[in-house]
Coordinates of C-alpha atoms and ligand atoms in Angstrom, one line a residue:
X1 CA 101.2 111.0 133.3
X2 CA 98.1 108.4 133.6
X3 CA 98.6 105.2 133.9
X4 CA 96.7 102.2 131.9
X5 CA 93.5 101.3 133.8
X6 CA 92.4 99.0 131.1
X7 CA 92.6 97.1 128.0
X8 CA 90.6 95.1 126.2
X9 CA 91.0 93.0 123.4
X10 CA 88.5 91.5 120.7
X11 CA 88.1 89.7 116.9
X12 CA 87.4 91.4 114.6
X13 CA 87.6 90.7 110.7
X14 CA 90.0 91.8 108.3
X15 CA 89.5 92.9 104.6
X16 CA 90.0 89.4 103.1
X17 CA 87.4 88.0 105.8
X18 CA 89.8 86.6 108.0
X19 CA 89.9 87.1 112.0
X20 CA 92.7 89.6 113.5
X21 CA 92.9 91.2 116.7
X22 CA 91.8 94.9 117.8
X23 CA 92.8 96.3 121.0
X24 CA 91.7 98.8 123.4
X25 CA 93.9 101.0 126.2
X26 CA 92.4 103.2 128.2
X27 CA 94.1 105.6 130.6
X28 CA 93.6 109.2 132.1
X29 CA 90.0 108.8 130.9
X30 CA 90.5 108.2 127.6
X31 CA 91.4 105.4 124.9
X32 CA 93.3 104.6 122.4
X33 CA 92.1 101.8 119.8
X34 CA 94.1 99.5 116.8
X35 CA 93.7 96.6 114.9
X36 CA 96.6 94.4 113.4
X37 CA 96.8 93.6 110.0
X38 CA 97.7 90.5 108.2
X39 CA 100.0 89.4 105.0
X40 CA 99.4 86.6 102.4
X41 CA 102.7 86.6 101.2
X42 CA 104.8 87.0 104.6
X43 CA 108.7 86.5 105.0
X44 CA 110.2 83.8 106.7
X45 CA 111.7 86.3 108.9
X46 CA 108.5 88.6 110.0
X47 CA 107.3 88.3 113.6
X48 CA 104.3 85.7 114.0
X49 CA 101.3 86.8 113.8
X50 CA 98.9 84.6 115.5
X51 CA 101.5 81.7 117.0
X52 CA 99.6 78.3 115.3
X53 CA 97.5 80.6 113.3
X54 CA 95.4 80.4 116.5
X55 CA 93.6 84.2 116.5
X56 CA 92.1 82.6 120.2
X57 CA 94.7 80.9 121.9
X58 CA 96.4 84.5 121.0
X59 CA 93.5 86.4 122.8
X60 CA 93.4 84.3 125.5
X61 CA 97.2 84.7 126.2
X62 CA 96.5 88.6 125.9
X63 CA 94.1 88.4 128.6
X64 CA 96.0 86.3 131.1
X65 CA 99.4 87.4 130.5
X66 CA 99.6 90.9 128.6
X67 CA 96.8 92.7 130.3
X68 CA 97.7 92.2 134.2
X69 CA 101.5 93.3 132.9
X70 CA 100.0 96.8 131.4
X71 CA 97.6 97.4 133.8
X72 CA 99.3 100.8 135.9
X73 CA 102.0 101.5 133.4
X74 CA 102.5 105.0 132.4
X75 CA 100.5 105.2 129.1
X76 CA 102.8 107.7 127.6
X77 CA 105.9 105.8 128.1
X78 CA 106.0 103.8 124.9
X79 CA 109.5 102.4 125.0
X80 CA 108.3 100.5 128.3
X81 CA 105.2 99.2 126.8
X82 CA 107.1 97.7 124.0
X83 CA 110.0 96.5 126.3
X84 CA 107.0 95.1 128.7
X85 CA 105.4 93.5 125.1
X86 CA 109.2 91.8 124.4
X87 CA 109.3 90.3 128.0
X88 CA 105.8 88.8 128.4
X89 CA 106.5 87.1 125.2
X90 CA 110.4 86.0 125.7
X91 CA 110.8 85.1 121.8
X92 CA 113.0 86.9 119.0
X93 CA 109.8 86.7 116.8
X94 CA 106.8 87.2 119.1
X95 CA 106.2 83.3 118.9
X96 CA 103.9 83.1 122.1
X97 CA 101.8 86.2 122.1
X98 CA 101.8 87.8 118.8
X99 CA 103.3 89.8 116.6
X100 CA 99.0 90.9 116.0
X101 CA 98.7 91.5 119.5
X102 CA 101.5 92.9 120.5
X103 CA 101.5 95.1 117.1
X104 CA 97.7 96.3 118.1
X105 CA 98.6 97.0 121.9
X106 CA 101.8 98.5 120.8
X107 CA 100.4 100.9 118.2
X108 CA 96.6 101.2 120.9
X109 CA 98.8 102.7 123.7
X110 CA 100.3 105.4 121.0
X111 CA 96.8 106.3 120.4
X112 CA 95.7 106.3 123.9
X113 CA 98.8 108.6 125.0
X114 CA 98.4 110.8 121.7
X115 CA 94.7 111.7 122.8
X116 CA 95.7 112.0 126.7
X117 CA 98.1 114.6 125.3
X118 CA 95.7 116.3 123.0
X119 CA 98.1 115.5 120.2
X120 CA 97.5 114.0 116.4
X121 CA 99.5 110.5 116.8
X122 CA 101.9 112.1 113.6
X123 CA 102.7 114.5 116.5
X124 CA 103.1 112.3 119.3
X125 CA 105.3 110.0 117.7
X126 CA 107.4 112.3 115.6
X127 CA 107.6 115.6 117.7
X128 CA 107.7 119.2 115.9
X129 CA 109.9 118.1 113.0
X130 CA 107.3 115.6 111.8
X131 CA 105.9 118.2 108.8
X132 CA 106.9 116.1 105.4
X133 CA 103.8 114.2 103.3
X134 CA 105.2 111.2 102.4
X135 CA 104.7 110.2 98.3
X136 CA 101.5 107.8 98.0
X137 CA 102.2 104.1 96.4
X138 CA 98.8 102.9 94.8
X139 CA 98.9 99.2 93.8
X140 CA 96.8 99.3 90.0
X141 CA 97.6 96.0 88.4
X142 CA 98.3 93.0 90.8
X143 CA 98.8 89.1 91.0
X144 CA 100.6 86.9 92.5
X145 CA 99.6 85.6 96.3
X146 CA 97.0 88.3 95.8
X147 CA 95.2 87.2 93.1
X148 CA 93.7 84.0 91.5
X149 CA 94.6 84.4 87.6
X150 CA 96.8 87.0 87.2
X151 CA 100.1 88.4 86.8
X152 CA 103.5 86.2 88.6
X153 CA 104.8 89.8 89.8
X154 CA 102.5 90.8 92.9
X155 CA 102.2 94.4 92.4
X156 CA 102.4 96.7 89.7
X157 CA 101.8 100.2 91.5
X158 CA 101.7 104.1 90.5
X159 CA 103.3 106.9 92.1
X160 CA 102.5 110.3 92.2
X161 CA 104.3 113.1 93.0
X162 CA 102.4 116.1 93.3
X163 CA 103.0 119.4 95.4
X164 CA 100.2 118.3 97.8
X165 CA 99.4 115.0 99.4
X166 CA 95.8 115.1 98.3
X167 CA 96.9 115.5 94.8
X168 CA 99.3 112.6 94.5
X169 CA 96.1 110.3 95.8
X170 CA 93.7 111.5 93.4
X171 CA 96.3 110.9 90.7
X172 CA 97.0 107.4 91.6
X173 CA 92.8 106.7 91.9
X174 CA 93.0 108.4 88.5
X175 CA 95.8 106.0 87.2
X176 CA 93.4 103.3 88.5
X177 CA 90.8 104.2 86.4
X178 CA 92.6 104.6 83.3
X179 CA 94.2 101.7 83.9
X180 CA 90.5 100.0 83.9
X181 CA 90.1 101.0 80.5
X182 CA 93.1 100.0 78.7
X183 CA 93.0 96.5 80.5
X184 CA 89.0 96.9 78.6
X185 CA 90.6 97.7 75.3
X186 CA 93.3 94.7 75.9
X187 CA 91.4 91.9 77.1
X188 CA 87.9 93.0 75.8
X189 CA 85.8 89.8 76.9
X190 CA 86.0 88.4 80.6
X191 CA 85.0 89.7 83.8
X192 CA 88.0 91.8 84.9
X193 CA 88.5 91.7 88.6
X194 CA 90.2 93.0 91.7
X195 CA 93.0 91.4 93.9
X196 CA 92.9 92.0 97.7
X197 CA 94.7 95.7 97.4
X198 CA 92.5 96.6 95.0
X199 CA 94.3 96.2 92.6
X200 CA 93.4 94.9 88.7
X201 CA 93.5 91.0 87.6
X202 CA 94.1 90.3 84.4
X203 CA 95.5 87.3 82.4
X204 CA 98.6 89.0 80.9
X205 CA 102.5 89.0 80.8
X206 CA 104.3 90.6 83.8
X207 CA 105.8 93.1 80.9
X208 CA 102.6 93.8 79.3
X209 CA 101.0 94.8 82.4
X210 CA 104.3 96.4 83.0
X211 CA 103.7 98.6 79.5
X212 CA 99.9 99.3 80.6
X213 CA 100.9 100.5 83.9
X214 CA 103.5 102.9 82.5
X215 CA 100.8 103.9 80.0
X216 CA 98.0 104.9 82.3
X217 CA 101.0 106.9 84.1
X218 CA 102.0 108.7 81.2
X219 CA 98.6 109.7 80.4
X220 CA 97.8 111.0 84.3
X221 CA 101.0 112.8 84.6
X222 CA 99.9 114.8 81.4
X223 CA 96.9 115.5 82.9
X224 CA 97.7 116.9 85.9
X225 CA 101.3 118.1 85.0
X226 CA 103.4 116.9 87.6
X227 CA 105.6 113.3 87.6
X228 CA 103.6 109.8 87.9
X229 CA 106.0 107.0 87.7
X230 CA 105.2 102.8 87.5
X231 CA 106.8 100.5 90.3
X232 CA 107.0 96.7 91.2
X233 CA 106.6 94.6 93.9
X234 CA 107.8 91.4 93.1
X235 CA 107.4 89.7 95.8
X236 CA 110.1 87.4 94.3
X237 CA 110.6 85.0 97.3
X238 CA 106.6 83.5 96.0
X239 CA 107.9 82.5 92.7
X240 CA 111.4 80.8 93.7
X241 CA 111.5 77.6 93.4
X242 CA 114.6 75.0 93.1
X243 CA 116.8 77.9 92.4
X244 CA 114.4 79.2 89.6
X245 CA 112.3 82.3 89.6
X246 CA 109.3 81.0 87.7
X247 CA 107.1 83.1 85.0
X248 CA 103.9 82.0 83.5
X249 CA 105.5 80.9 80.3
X250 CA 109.1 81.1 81.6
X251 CA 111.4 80.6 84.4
X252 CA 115.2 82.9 85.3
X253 CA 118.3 81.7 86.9
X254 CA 119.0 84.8 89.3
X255 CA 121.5 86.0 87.2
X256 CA 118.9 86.2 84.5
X257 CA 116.5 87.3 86.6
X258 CA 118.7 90.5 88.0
X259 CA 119.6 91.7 84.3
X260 CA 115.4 91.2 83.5
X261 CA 114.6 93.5 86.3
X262 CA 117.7 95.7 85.3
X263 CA 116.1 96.4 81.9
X264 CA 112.5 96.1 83.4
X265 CA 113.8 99.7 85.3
X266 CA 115.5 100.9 82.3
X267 CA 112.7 100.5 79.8
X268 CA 109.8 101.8 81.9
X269 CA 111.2 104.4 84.1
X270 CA 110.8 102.2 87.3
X271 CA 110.3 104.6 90.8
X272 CA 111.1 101.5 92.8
X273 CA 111.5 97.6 92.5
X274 CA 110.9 95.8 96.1
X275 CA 112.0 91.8 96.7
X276 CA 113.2 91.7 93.2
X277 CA 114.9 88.5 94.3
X278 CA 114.3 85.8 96.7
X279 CA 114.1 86.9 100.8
X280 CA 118.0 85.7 101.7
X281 CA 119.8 86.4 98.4
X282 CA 121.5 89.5 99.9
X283 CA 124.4 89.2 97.1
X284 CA 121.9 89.4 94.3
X285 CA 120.3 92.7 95.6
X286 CA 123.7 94.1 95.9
X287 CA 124.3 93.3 92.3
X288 CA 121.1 94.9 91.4
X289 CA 121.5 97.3 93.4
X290 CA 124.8 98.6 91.9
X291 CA 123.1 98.4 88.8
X292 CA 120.3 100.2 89.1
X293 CA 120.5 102.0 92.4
X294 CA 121.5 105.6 91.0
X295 CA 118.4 106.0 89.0
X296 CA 115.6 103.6 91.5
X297 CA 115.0 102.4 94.8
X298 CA 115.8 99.3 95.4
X299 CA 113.3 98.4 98.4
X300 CA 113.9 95.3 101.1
X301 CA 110.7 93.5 102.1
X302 CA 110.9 90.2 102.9
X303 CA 114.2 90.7 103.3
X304 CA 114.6 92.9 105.8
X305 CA 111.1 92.1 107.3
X306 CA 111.8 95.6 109.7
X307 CA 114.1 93.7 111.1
X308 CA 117.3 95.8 112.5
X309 CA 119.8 93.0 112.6
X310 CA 118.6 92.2 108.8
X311 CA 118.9 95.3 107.7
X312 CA 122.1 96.2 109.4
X313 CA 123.3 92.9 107.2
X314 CA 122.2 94.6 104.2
X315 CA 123.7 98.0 105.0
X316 CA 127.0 96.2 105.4
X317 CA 126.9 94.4 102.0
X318 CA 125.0 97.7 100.4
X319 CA 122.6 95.5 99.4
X320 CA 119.4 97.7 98.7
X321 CA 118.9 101.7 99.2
X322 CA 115.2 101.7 100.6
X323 CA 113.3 99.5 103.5
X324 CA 109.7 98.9 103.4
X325 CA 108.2 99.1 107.1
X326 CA 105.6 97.3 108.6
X327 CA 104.9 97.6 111.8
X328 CA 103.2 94.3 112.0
X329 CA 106.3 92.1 111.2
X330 CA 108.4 93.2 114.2
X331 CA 105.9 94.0 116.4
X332 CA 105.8 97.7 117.7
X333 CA 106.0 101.2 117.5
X334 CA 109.4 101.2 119.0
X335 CA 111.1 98.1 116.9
X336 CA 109.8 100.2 113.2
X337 CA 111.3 103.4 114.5
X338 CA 114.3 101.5 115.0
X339 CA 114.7 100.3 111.3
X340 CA 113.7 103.6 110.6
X341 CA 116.3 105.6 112.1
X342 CA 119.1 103.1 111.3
X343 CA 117.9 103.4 107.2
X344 CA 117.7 106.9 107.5
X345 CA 121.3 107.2 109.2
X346 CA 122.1 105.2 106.7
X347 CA 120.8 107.1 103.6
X348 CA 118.4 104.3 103.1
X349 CA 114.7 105.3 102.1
X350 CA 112.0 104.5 104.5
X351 CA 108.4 103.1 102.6
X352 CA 105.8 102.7 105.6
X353 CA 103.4 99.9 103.9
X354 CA 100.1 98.6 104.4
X355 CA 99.6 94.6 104.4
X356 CA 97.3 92.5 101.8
X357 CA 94.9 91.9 104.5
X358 CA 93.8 95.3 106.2
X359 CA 91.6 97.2 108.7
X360 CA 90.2 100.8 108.8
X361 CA 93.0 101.4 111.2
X362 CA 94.4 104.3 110.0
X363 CA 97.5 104.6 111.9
X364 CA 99.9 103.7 109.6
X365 CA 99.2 107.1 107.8
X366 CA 100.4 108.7 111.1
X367 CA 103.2 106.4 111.1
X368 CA 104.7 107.5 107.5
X369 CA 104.8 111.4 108.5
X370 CA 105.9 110.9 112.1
X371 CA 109.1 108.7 110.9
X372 CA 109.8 111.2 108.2
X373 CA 109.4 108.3 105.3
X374 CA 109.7 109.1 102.1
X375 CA 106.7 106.9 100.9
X376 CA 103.6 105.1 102.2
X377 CA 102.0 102.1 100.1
X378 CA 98.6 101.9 101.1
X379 CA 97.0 101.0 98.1
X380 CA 94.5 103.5 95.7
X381 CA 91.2 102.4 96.1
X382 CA 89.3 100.2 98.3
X383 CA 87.6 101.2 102.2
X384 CA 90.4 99.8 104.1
X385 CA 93.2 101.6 101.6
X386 CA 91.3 104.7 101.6
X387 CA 90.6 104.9 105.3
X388 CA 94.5 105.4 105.2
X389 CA 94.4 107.8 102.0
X390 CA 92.2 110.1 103.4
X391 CA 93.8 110.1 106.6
X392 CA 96.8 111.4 105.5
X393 CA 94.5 114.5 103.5
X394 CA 93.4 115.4 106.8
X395 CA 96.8 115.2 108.2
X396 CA 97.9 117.1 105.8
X397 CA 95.2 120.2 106.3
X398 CA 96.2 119.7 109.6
X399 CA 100.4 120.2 109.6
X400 CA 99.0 123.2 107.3
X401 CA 97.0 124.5 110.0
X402 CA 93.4 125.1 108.2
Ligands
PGA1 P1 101.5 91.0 102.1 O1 101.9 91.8 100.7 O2 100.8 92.0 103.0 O3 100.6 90.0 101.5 O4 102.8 90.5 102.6 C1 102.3 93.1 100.8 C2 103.8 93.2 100.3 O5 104.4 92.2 99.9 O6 104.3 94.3 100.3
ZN2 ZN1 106.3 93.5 99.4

């Protein structure tokens, strides 16, 4: 198989306006190009991105120590790239080169050894069995680190369910929309804006936006006849403070704040509640999720930050039922399809995710159908969300062989 005769890496911005890294691998006279994305509100136990927040320092490191180490290496053999990634760097967390860069080579060779192989990188990745669509998460109604203004929960987010892939995405767009107007008809005066997903701001109570959300569901799923349900990302761990999760007109203990997201599921038919409690409280979520864990997913973020020893903790203590994966907070291709195997084994639910900050890269719609996951949050409107979005329509004409 070729070997690597080249990469390259350069700056380039993200969606928020912030620099990330894209890199380049070329080999058997083609190439294979990624970016790395970025979080605002990142777990304490998620690779680092840029080591010092230095994007620079970070591309100089790639240059002197990555590329020489990748240059000759047999493009297809992803497993040794990664490994090669893990012993350049010699940290747990990617502290010296990267979790960005080694993320963007990681995920650049995949491409580069999908296209030497003629393949789609779904196909690549996930061999002959990769066929399912995973259901698309749209974020409508957002606050939190991703917003100035709005709502303490981060994410408020539709789900659609349809028989194709490309119906489920219009559906959520659709929720969007609706959701524009009923936010109109709530809070008629005021410029009503959008967080970095996308998403809506407005200046109401987590519930309220909760009820709106579930509204603008309703009122889709009766339009286009199959099931569009409301989910949350919390994003918990941002508004814990001093043992306190802290509202805009109220703060929890976390006993309080488990039964509120209890009945939050209950009353509004919740798909899904991610970080519904701080990053560490792994008792908590196994409360929850003995609660509410028949009828919901109960999905690890921050928590499990695609982290395998994390997650096998959680397993253990049956503290959620469903793992979000970025690829960007472990690092590579190889580390994500290692959380995802062990949830799958492990009857946990797989959620692929896109971050706050974003590229065009559209890999990550690859990623969701060649791990099998059940999901893919990516957002429901917005260039970098829908350069994901429509990906995954042409993957899906694709596995369907038009
Ligand atoms: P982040 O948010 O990319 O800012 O971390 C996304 C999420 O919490 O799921
Ligand atoms: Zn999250």
């Amino acid at each position: 198989m070729p070997s690597i005769d080249a990469a390259k890496i350069r700056k380039i911005l993200d969606s928020r306006g912030d620099p990330t890294v894209e890199v380049e691998i070329h080999a058997g006279g083609v190439a294979g190009r990624a970016s790395a994305p970025s979080g605002a509100s990142t777990g304490t136990h998620e690779a680092v991105a840029f080591p010092g927040g230095d994007v620079a320092a970070a591309i100089a490191r790639f240059q002197a120590e990555v590329r020489p180490r990748l240059l000759g290496v047999d493009v297809t053999g992803q497993l040794t790239v990664d490994r090669l990634l893990h012993e350049v760097d010699g940290t747990a967390t990617f502290a010296r080169i990267g979790g960005n860069v080694a993320v963007a080579t990681s995920l650049a060779a995949a491409k580069a050894a999908a296209n030497v192989l003629g393949l789609p990188l779904y196909e690549y990745l996930g061999g002959e069995q990769a066929r399912r669509m995973p259901y698309p998460m749209g974020n409508i109604i957002g606050g939190g680190r991703h917003a100035i203004g709005g709502t303490t929960i981060q994410e408020f987010l539709s789900v659609a369910r349809g028989r194709t892939v490309a119906a489920s995405v219009f559906a959520n767009a659709r929720v969007h929309r609706v959701a524009r107007d009923l936010l109109r008809g709530r809070v008629p005066s005021g410029p009503l804006g959008r967080g970095d997903e996308g998403a809506w701001v407005a200046p109401l109570e987590d519930e309220a936006a909760l009820g709106l959300l579930a509204d603008a569901c309703r009122a889709v799923s009766a339009e286009v006849g199959f099931e569009v349900r409301p989910a949350l990302d919390l994003a918990a761990s941002e508004f814990y403070r001093d043992g306190m999760y802290h509202y805009r007109s109220r703060s929890l203990s976390p006993k309080d704040q488990i039964e509120f997201v209890a009945g939050l599921v209950e009353r509004h038919g919740l798909f899904s509640v991610e970080d519904p409690l701080h990053e560490d409280d792994f008792p908590g979520y196994a409360q929850l999720t003995s609660v509410v864990g028949e009828e919901c997913l109960v999905i690890g973020d921050d928590l499990f930050a695609t982290n395998v020893s994390r997650l096998r903790k959680g397993i253990e203590v049956h503290a959620a039922n469903g793992i979000l994966i970025k690829p960007n907070q472990i690092g590579t291709v190889s580390d994500a399809k290692a959380a995802v195997d062990l949830a799958h084994r492990n009857g946990y639910a797989t959620v692929v995710s896109h971050r706050s900050g974003e590229t065009t890269d559209e890999a990550i719609a690859h990623l969701a159908v060649a791990f099998g996951s059940l999901a893919i949050k990516t957002g429901a409107v917005g260039g970098e969300r829908t350069a994901k979005l429509n990906e995954l329509i042409r993957i899906e004409e694709g596995l369907a062989g038009e």
